[in-house]
XYZ file of C-alpha atoms in Angstrom:
566
model
C -5.320 10.753 9.134
C -4.829 14.350 8.120
C -6.012 16.748 10.815
C -5.244 20.269 11.984
C -2.708 20.536 14.787
C -0.616 23.624 15.447
C 2.165 22.913 17.919
C 2.637 26.625 18.595
C -1.029 27.280 19.368
C -1.466 24.816 22.227
C -0.165 24.269 25.736
C 2.032 21.333 24.803
C 2.498 19.924 28.292
C -1.247 19.790 28.948
C -2.411 18.738 25.475
C -4.141 15.369 25.245
C -5.263 13.594 22.102
C -8.681 12.001 21.938
C -9.122 8.284 21.620
C -10.963 7.415 18.427
C -12.443 4.029 17.719
C -10.755 2.504 14.669
C -12.512 0.599 11.904
C -10.411 -2.434 12.832
C -12.440 -2.791 16.025
C -15.630 -3.345 14.053
C -14.178 -5.717 11.488
C -15.345 -9.345 11.468
C -11.770 -10.528 11.080
C -8.360 -8.968 11.821
C -7.350 -6.276 9.330
C -3.881 -6.642 7.800
C -1.619 -3.579 7.583
C 1.757 -3.277 5.808
C 3.535 -1.680 8.784
C 2.519 -1.135 12.407
C 4.722 1.098 14.545
C 4.494 0.742 18.329
C 5.336 3.878 20.317
C 4.710 7.546 19.415
C 7.898 9.041 20.813
C 10.470 10.738 18.548
C 11.706 7.416 17.120
C 8.292 5.921 16.386
C 7.073 9.176 14.875
C 10.183 9.412 12.689
C 9.688 5.863 11.342
C 5.991 6.446 10.704
C 6.439 9.829 8.990
C 9.303 8.577 6.827
C 7.264 5.620 5.595
C 4.030 7.534 5.141
C 5.468 10.476 3.239
C 7.132 8.071 0.796
C 3.834 6.284 0.118
C 3.661 3.380 2.589
C 0.500 3.177 4.762
C 1.313 3.045 8.479
C -0.587 2.476 11.715
C 1.020 4.022 14.807
C -0.081 2.647 18.197
C 0.564 4.383 21.511
C -0.704 3.414 24.946
C -0.810 7.056 26.068
C -2.503 10.148 24.639
C -0.093 12.944 25.552
C 3.405 14.183 24.809
C 6.333 13.256 27.021
C 6.507 14.797 30.470
C 9.606 16.841 31.289
C 12.518 17.797 29.065
C 14.038 14.280 28.733
C 16.155 14.220 25.558
C 17.196 17.803 24.791
C 20.365 17.787 22.637
C 19.679 17.121 18.954
C 22.743 16.790 16.738
C 23.366 18.114 13.230
C 22.707 14.752 11.573
C 19.376 14.375 13.390
C 18.405 17.910 12.371
C 19.156 16.998 8.752
C 16.833 14.010 9.106
C 14.138 16.278 10.552
C 14.587 18.485 7.473
C 13.791 15.531 5.227
C 10.776 14.682 7.394
C 9.428 18.206 6.967
C 9.855 19.705 10.451
C 13.521 20.746 10.680
C 12.947 24.486 10.360
C 10.476 24.667 13.237
C 12.678 22.580 15.518
C 15.741 24.740 14.872
C 13.798 28.006 15.124
C 12.369 27.022 18.510
C 15.552 25.436 19.847
C 18.711 26.884 21.351
C 21.599 26.654 18.867
C 25.032 25.892 20.269
C 28.374 24.431 19.258
C 30.846 25.389 21.998
C 31.388 24.181 25.536
C 33.610 24.596 28.568
C 35.070 22.076 30.990
C 35.776 23.132 34.587
C 37.845 21.419 37.277
C 37.005 22.479 40.803
C 36.729 26.295 40.633
C 38.618 26.939 37.388
C 37.934 26.501 33.656
C 40.432 24.118 32.065
C 39.566 24.446 28.365
C 36.812 25.101 25.834
C 35.875 23.287 22.612
C 34.117 23.974 19.313
C 32.090 21.130 17.793
C 31.683 22.785 14.389
C 34.744 24.907 13.598
C 34.110 24.747 9.828
C 31.272 26.779 8.298
C 29.188 25.817 5.283
C 26.518 23.569 6.780
C 22.817 24.331 6.941
C 22.435 22.920 10.430
C 24.430 23.689 13.575
C 26.355 21.166 15.631
C 23.522 20.945 18.183
C 20.154 22.397 19.063
C 18.775 22.149 22.593
C 15.026 21.595 22.666
C 12.807 19.801 25.155
C 11.641 16.417 23.871
C 7.980 17.369 24.147
C 8.531 20.165 21.617
C 10.264 17.787 19.211
C 7.386 15.336 19.542
C 4.894 18.155 18.940
C 6.556 19.273 15.707
C 6.827 15.684 14.510
C 3.137 15.172 15.302
C 2.242 18.337 13.448
C 3.908 16.819 10.384
C 2.387 13.375 11.020
C -1.145 14.778 11.127
C -0.647 16.136 7.597
C -0.252 12.632 6.133
C -3.434 10.858 5.025
C -1.871 7.387 5.063
C -0.650 7.634 8.665
C -3.217 6.369 11.196
C -2.313 7.362 14.768
C -4.233 5.474 17.430
C -4.032 6.879 20.963
C -4.825 4.759 24.021
C -4.135 1.580 22.046
C -2.043 -0.654 24.285
C -0.393 -3.718 22.773
C -1.201 -6.730 24.961
C -0.089 -9.657 22.806
C 2.109 -10.297 19.800
C 2.424 -13.577 17.915
C 4.642 -14.045 14.880
C 3.573 -16.133 11.892
C 5.402 -16.964 8.682
C 3.996 -14.026 6.738
C 2.605 -11.630 9.368
C 2.435 -10.616 13.022
C -0.787 -10.925 15.021
C -1.222 -8.079 17.516
C -3.679 -7.894 20.402
C -4.680 -4.352 21.364
C -6.546 -2.987 24.387
C -8.478 0.300 24.154
C -10.953 2.263 26.286
C -13.688 0.639 24.173
C -12.568 -2.952 24.383
C -9.948 -5.137 22.752
C -9.319 -6.115 19.167
C -6.826 -8.032 17.047
C -4.952 -6.652 14.057
C -2.277 -8.010 11.739
C 0.882 -6.468 10.324
C 3.273 -7.554 7.627
C 5.992 -5.843 9.678
C 6.226 -4.263 13.127
C 8.606 -1.484 14.162
C 8.970 -1.611 17.961
C 9.813 1.895 19.155
C 8.236 1.647 22.599
C 11.141 2.721 24.779
C 13.523 1.264 27.311
C 10.781 -0.729 29.052
C 9.545 -2.034 25.700
C 6.313 -3.987 26.035
C 6.981 -5.515 22.626
C 10.293 -6.873 23.807
C 8.673 -8.397 26.884
C 5.812 -9.953 24.917
C 8.301 -11.698 22.623
C 10.348 -12.954 25.572
C 13.420 -10.944 24.568
C 15.834 -8.965 26.706
C 18.375 -6.177 26.567
C 21.741 -6.960 28.138
C 24.572 -4.789 29.326
C 25.853 -2.862 32.293
C 24.181 -0.811 35.006
C 26.589 1.692 36.568
C 26.530 2.220 40.290
C 25.767 5.916 40.265
C 22.750 8.186 40.190
C 22.146 11.612 38.693
C 19.522 14.234 39.384
C 17.984 16.219 36.510
C 16.526 19.574 37.462
C 14.811 21.755 34.866
C 14.763 25.255 36.319
C 13.193 28.413 34.947
C 15.219 31.578 35.388
C 16.582 34.595 33.593
C 20.346 34.318 33.221
C 23.027 35.914 31.090
C 25.100 32.730 30.786
C 26.322 32.100 27.244
C 24.696 29.424 25.100
C 27.286 26.742 25.808
C 27.595 23.321 27.391
C 29.235 23.682 30.822
C 30.573 20.656 32.663
C 32.170 20.787 36.120
C 34.294 18.103 37.736
C 34.460 18.342 41.550
C 33.147 21.937 41.787
C 33.147 23.735 45.142
C 29.339 24.018 45.046
C 28.975 20.224 44.651
C 32.267 18.764 45.940
C 33.419 15.334 44.883
C 30.791 15.061 42.149
C 30.088 16.447 38.661
C 27.534 18.911 37.286
C 26.288 19.679 33.761
C 24.441 22.828 32.642
C 22.503 23.350 29.372
C 20.219 26.145 28.212
C 16.784 25.338 26.776
C 14.052 27.535 25.255
C 11.564 29.490 27.377
C 14.243 30.495 29.924
C 14.511 26.892 31.090
C 17.911 25.507 32.094
C 18.804 21.874 32.531
C 21.123 20.965 35.427
C 22.420 17.434 36.029
C 23.875 16.736 39.491
C 25.838 13.584 40.204
C 24.517 12.074 43.436
C 26.386 8.839 44.066
C 25.023 5.306 44.246
C 23.828 5.557 47.846
C 21.458 8.429 47.139
C 17.767 7.733 47.728
C 15.989 8.526 44.399
C 12.671 9.391 46.051
C 14.259 11.679 48.630
C 16.469 13.419 46.070
C 13.434 14.435 43.999
C 12.013 16.371 46.952
C 12.205 20.127 46.204
C 13.516 20.608 49.727
C 16.690 18.804 48.616
C 16.804 20.018 45.010
C 16.492 23.757 45.687
C 19.584 23.983 47.967
C 21.665 22.187 45.314
C 20.584 24.677 42.664
C 21.205 27.632 44.978
C 24.711 26.364 45.664
C 25.361 26.561 41.899
C 23.612 29.877 41.191
C 23.912 31.745 44.468
C 21.105 32.926 46.719
C 20.343 36.100 44.763
C 19.123 34.539 41.509
C 15.420 33.631 41.564
C 14.289 30.439 39.837
C 11.453 27.937 39.851
C 11.541 24.179 39.420
C 9.936 22.902 36.216
C 10.685 19.175 36.368
C 12.837 16.846 38.458
C 13.970 13.282 37.834
C 16.628 10.857 39.038
C 18.272 8.372 36.694
C 20.895 5.652 36.717
C 23.565 5.185 34.049
C 22.752 2.191 31.865
C 24.553 0.872 28.765
C 22.602 -2.016 27.244
C 21.409 -3.422 23.944
C 19.535 -6.358 22.492
C 21.639 -9.059 20.851
C 19.818 -8.437 17.577
C 17.476 -5.669 16.432
C 15.568 -7.832 13.952
C 13.522 -10.718 15.268
C 11.562 -12.176 12.394
C 8.999 -9.600 11.330
C 9.573 -7.349 14.345
C 12.331 -4.733 14.218
C 13.433 -2.807 17.294
C 14.617 0.807 17.239
C 15.640 3.485 19.712
C 15.607 2.754 23.442
C 13.643 -0.432 22.809
C 16.793 -1.783 21.099
C 19.572 -0.082 23.031
C 20.157 2.281 25.926
C 23.039 4.553 26.896
C 23.718 7.124 29.590
C 22.563 10.684 28.798
C 26.026 12.259 28.652
C 26.945 12.521 24.995
C 23.376 12.966 23.697
C 23.512 9.552 22.060
C 20.081 8.218 23.003
C 17.503 10.157 20.988
C 19.972 10.980 18.213
C 20.889 7.348 17.607
C 17.211 6.410 17.823
C 16.188 8.856 15.094
C 19.078 7.558 12.988
C 17.776 4.013 13.584
C 14.429 5.206 12.258
C 15.915 6.636 9.077
C 17.931 3.488 8.399
C 14.884 1.277 8.917
C 12.226 3.229 7.031
C 13.628 3.108 3.504
C 14.483 -0.569 3.797
C 10.998 -1.431 5.040
C 9.496 0.561 2.173
C 11.435 -1.356 -0.470
C 10.613 -4.715 1.122
C 6.909 -3.882 1.532
C 6.754 -2.778 -2.118
C 8.445 -5.959 -3.308
C 11.475 -4.063 -4.622
C 14.008 -5.707 -2.309
C 14.311 -9.088 -0.570
C 13.693 -9.457 3.153
C 17.447 -9.884 3.607
C 17.730 -6.104 3.197
C 16.270 -5.824 6.704
C 19.160 -7.898 8.042
C 21.391 -4.961 7.120
C 19.267 -2.733 9.366
C 20.293 -5.059 12.165
C 23.995 -5.181 11.272
C 24.364 -1.463 10.547
C 22.517 -0.224 13.602
C 24.076 -2.795 15.944
C 27.421 -1.350 14.820
C 26.173 2.149 15.632
C 24.795 1.006 18.990
C 28.101 -0.621 19.906
C 29.914 2.641 19.129
C 27.469 4.531 21.337
C 27.708 2.004 24.163
C 31.517 2.096 24.013
C 31.662 5.891 24.088
C 29.009 6.110 26.779
C 30.806 3.537 28.922
C 34.100 5.399 28.627
C 32.389 8.681 29.519
C 30.767 7.114 32.549
C 34.036 5.590 33.738
C 35.741 8.990 33.461
C 32.923 10.963 35.089
C 32.409 8.461 37.931
C 35.765 6.852 38.857
C 35.260 3.629 40.802
C 38.574 3.526 42.701
C 41.309 5.838 43.916
C 43.663 5.080 41.036
C 40.988 5.997 38.475
C 40.199 9.180 40.391
C 43.873 10.163 40.537
C 44.254 9.552 36.788
C 41.182 11.630 36.003
C 42.232 14.552 38.184
C 45.778 14.530 36.785
C 44.347 14.525 33.258
C 42.146 17.514 34.074
C 45.084 19.430 35.570
C 47.256 18.750 32.506
C 44.465 19.721 30.122
C 44.774 23.362 31.207
C 48.017 23.611 29.220
C 48.411 20.530 27.026
C 46.334 19.498 24.032
C 47.139 15.789 24.387
C 45.486 15.739 27.825
C 42.340 17.416 26.508
C 41.822 14.481 24.182
C 41.692 12.230 27.255
C 39.100 14.301 29.112
C 35.714 12.663 28.677
C 32.664 14.561 29.901
C 30.565 12.794 27.280
C 31.801 12.299 23.706
C 28.992 13.981 21.810
C 26.851 12.220 19.224
C 28.113 11.740 15.684
C 26.590 9.479 13.003
C 28.108 6.050 12.531
C 30.247 5.494 9.449
C 28.960 2.242 7.947
C 32.219 1.459 6.182
C 31.792 -2.309 6.499
C 28.216 -2.462 5.258
C 27.463 -5.177 2.682
C 25.418 -2.540 0.835
C 28.536 -0.537 -0.062
C 30.473 -0.802 -3.287
C 34.163 -0.377 -2.537
C 36.322 2.235 -4.203
C 38.328 1.311 -7.271
C 39.708 4.838 -7.740
C 41.543 7.131 -5.350
C 39.491 9.747 -3.490
C 40.573 12.248 -0.889
C 38.031 13.399 1.683
C 35.337 12.201 4.052
C 32.498 11.194 1.729
C 33.546 7.524 1.465
C 31.084 4.627 1.111
C 29.289 4.234 4.418
C 29.624 7.883 5.456
C 26.766 10.362 5.618
C 26.846 12.699 2.617
C 28.165 16.074 3.768
C 26.083 19.170 3.170
C 27.286 22.276 1.335
C 25.791 25.555 0.107
C 24.562 25.523 -3.509
C 22.386 27.659 -5.754
C 19.245 26.595 -7.561
C 17.199 28.914 -9.775
C 19.313 31.841 -8.664
C 18.514 31.222 -5.000
C 20.775 29.933 -2.270
C 19.982 26.474 -0.961
C 21.661 23.401 0.516
C 22.892 20.251 -1.181
C 21.163 17.764 1.136
C 17.870 19.522 0.542
C 18.003 18.394 -3.091
C 18.065 14.722 -2.120
C 14.641 13.207 -1.485
C 13.293 9.900 -0.206
C 14.798 7.849 -3.053
C 18.251 6.889 -4.258
C 20.142 9.847 -5.738
C 22.819 9.674 -8.421
C 24.885 12.838 -7.980
C 27.221 13.720 -10.850
C 29.642 16.653 -10.885
C 29.775 18.465 -14.238
C 32.802 20.352 -15.488
C 33.110 23.677 -17.248
C 32.333 23.672 -20.944
C 30.492 20.359 -20.727
C 33.442 18.358 -19.373
C 32.519 15.100 -17.669
C 30.170 12.418 -18.918
C 26.579 12.866 -17.697
C 23.906 10.142 -17.726
C 21.157 10.301 -20.309
C 17.497 10.232 -19.339
C 17.260 6.672 -20.636
C 20.287 5.540 -18.627
C 18.764 6.935 -15.429
C 15.481 5.112 -16.135
C 17.332 1.858 -16.767
C 19.447 2.356 -13.648
C 16.421 2.128 -11.344
C 14.418 -0.331 -13.432
C 12.664 -2.928 -11.277
C 13.708 -1.229 -8.029
C 12.589 2.399 -7.943
C 13.096 5.647 -9.782
C 16.567 7.066 -9.174
C 16.888 10.831 -8.978
C 19.664 12.452 -11.020
C 21.273 15.461 -9.336
C 23.902 17.335 -11.368
C 26.284 19.717 -9.577
C 27.585 22.410 -11.949
C 30.694 24.485 -11.176
C 29.104 27.818 -12.129
C 25.962 29.445 -13.496
C 27.194 29.332 -17.101
C 27.716 25.575 -16.902
C 24.294 25.139 -15.304
C 22.649 27.093 -18.120
C 24.229 24.763 -20.685
C 22.611 21.874 -18.786
C 19.124 23.412 -18.687
C 17.592 20.314 -20.294
C 18.420 18.313 -17.172
C 15.601 18.664 -14.586
C 17.722 18.891 -11.449
C 20.898 20.995 -11.604
C 22.474 22.970 -8.757
C 25.436 25.324 -8.806
C 28.417 24.790 -6.521
C 28.949 28.545 -6.338
C 31.624 28.532 -3.654
C 33.224 25.250 -4.664
C 32.693 23.756 -1.215
C 30.620 20.792 -2.438
C 33.350 19.863 -4.894
C 35.982 19.986 -2.151
C 33.940 17.915 0.309
C 33.358 15.240 -2.331
C 36.831 15.509 -3.930
C 35.037 16.050 -7.227
C 36.387 16.278 -10.758
C 34.342 16.540 -13.956
C 32.301 13.347 -14.154
C 32.753 12.281 -10.507
C 29.670 10.258 -9.554
C 28.153 9.398 -6.158
C 25.303 6.995 -5.486
C 23.465 8.017 -2.312
C 20.971 5.925 -0.366
C 17.589 7.323 0.708
C 19.089 7.879 4.171
C 21.815 10.032 2.554
C 24.640 7.584 3.233
C 27.092 7.174 0.387
C 26.982 3.633 -1.014
C 29.247 4.021 -4.068
C 31.445 6.574 -5.824
C 33.212 6.548 -9.170
C 35.457 8.927 -11.059
C 33.191 8.663 -14.094
C 29.628 7.581 -14.677
C 29.338 4.118 -16.152
C 25.847 2.604 -16.454
C 26.854 -0.983 -15.674
C 28.868 -0.085 -12.560
C 26.156 2.223 -11.252
C 23.477 -0.424 -11.823
C 25.579 -3.033 -10.009
C 26.044 -0.621 -7.098
C 22.292 0.012 -6.868
C 21.533 -3.704 -6.916
C 24.065 -4.248 -4.151
C 22.697 -1.337 -2.098
C 19.210 -2.849 -2.187
C 20.361 -6.429 -1.474
C 19.255 -7.389 -4.968
C 22.711 -8.429 -6.096
């Protein structure tokens, strides 16, 4: 469905996409598709792009024909930005967004401490970028429209879904009538009020917190630094909390705690919103309201994310409160985990049981997010006097004592889950020091390729990567071309990536197609590398095995395990 779409040449908030009658509607019998994705938000787009750009045909259904309204998710974490890089839209998202890594916490009228989320340099992407969700969707769509095997169908509302042994039957309603289609697999990415979930008679369970928050997107010129500011019990909003974030286009996001008794409809009235904003900014700073919404804290998830041939991702599978930026980030990470596993299963290179690990790995991640979100909510909104006294004492102590700062919780910010217990991992048999253990996301580092600076993660594609560290003077056993071919035989081609310690070593390895230079030595330190150290990396850039030396049989066994083939 390749078509021209320039996200920077349109008015994103007023852009609508035309309904187009699909060939399925004129077919005498339902057309079968390998994968159907429901929902064209950031999560659904990420799943669809990931599958399509790696060769799997995808149909993407959405009941609307426009981008999201209002800023919604705005904080996109380093890991999510790295995923966007692999999907082909990371640069545009970072260039448009507001880069930040520091924040301040205030108690009443005084700052109590500041924090730095990325104190160590040497990563391509920053800790966070603030960007309105509609921009993120636009850049993802721009990439999606470039892919011929991705069929996006606007104004296609799913009205029925029936599972069979080898496919899912889907009823769809359009402006030009209804039709039925079939899918080998369905990825349900249709949000917190998931129609797919309702049609299958499933539910999401958890906890609704008795509090409400107001979001106000305001447009103004301000000299405030690009930081996350969080106030507890400020004089301009006594007894409650307030959060401030900068967005592009001179738009600022303000979250005001309202209390459970607040009337959501009344609180959205500009006559009530404007005085709250003026209390924060003062009467002399002009601003205009861009978007207003009221939300309730919710921490919920489905019992399982795989139900037969339907797999749930993002808010359709789990929901958390906004503080901590764990919603959209975890959803995009769901998408990355799901896409490569679906591809292997669709192509007959892995058994269906591989999809069970999507469920187990992302349920683990969801539980981490729910736990952190629940703790944040309990700290931000104490439910009794004892909890309030504890919180206020903690904030007072945090002015001077580091131990108290670790207890302050204004929203533990999103980090990727470490899948240390995954059945796809091969456990260590040698001693390693450092963070790149099986289950962890592979850390980035600056490297050189062809005399130009680049980044390590950028040299890993949509397939499994065998990364081997070479030593000086040819030290360290490297795989042969035949061994690499045999490693991926029957599954998929495995990419060999050799990391050389210097240019001279790289030149001696010129017969190997893919060699990068660890010019500053940072990659070697982050992977605790010695000559011959070998890492097997999944398509989602999680480490699944590491060895002190390359051995064909061990590497093959690790690949079989990582694809549920052994």
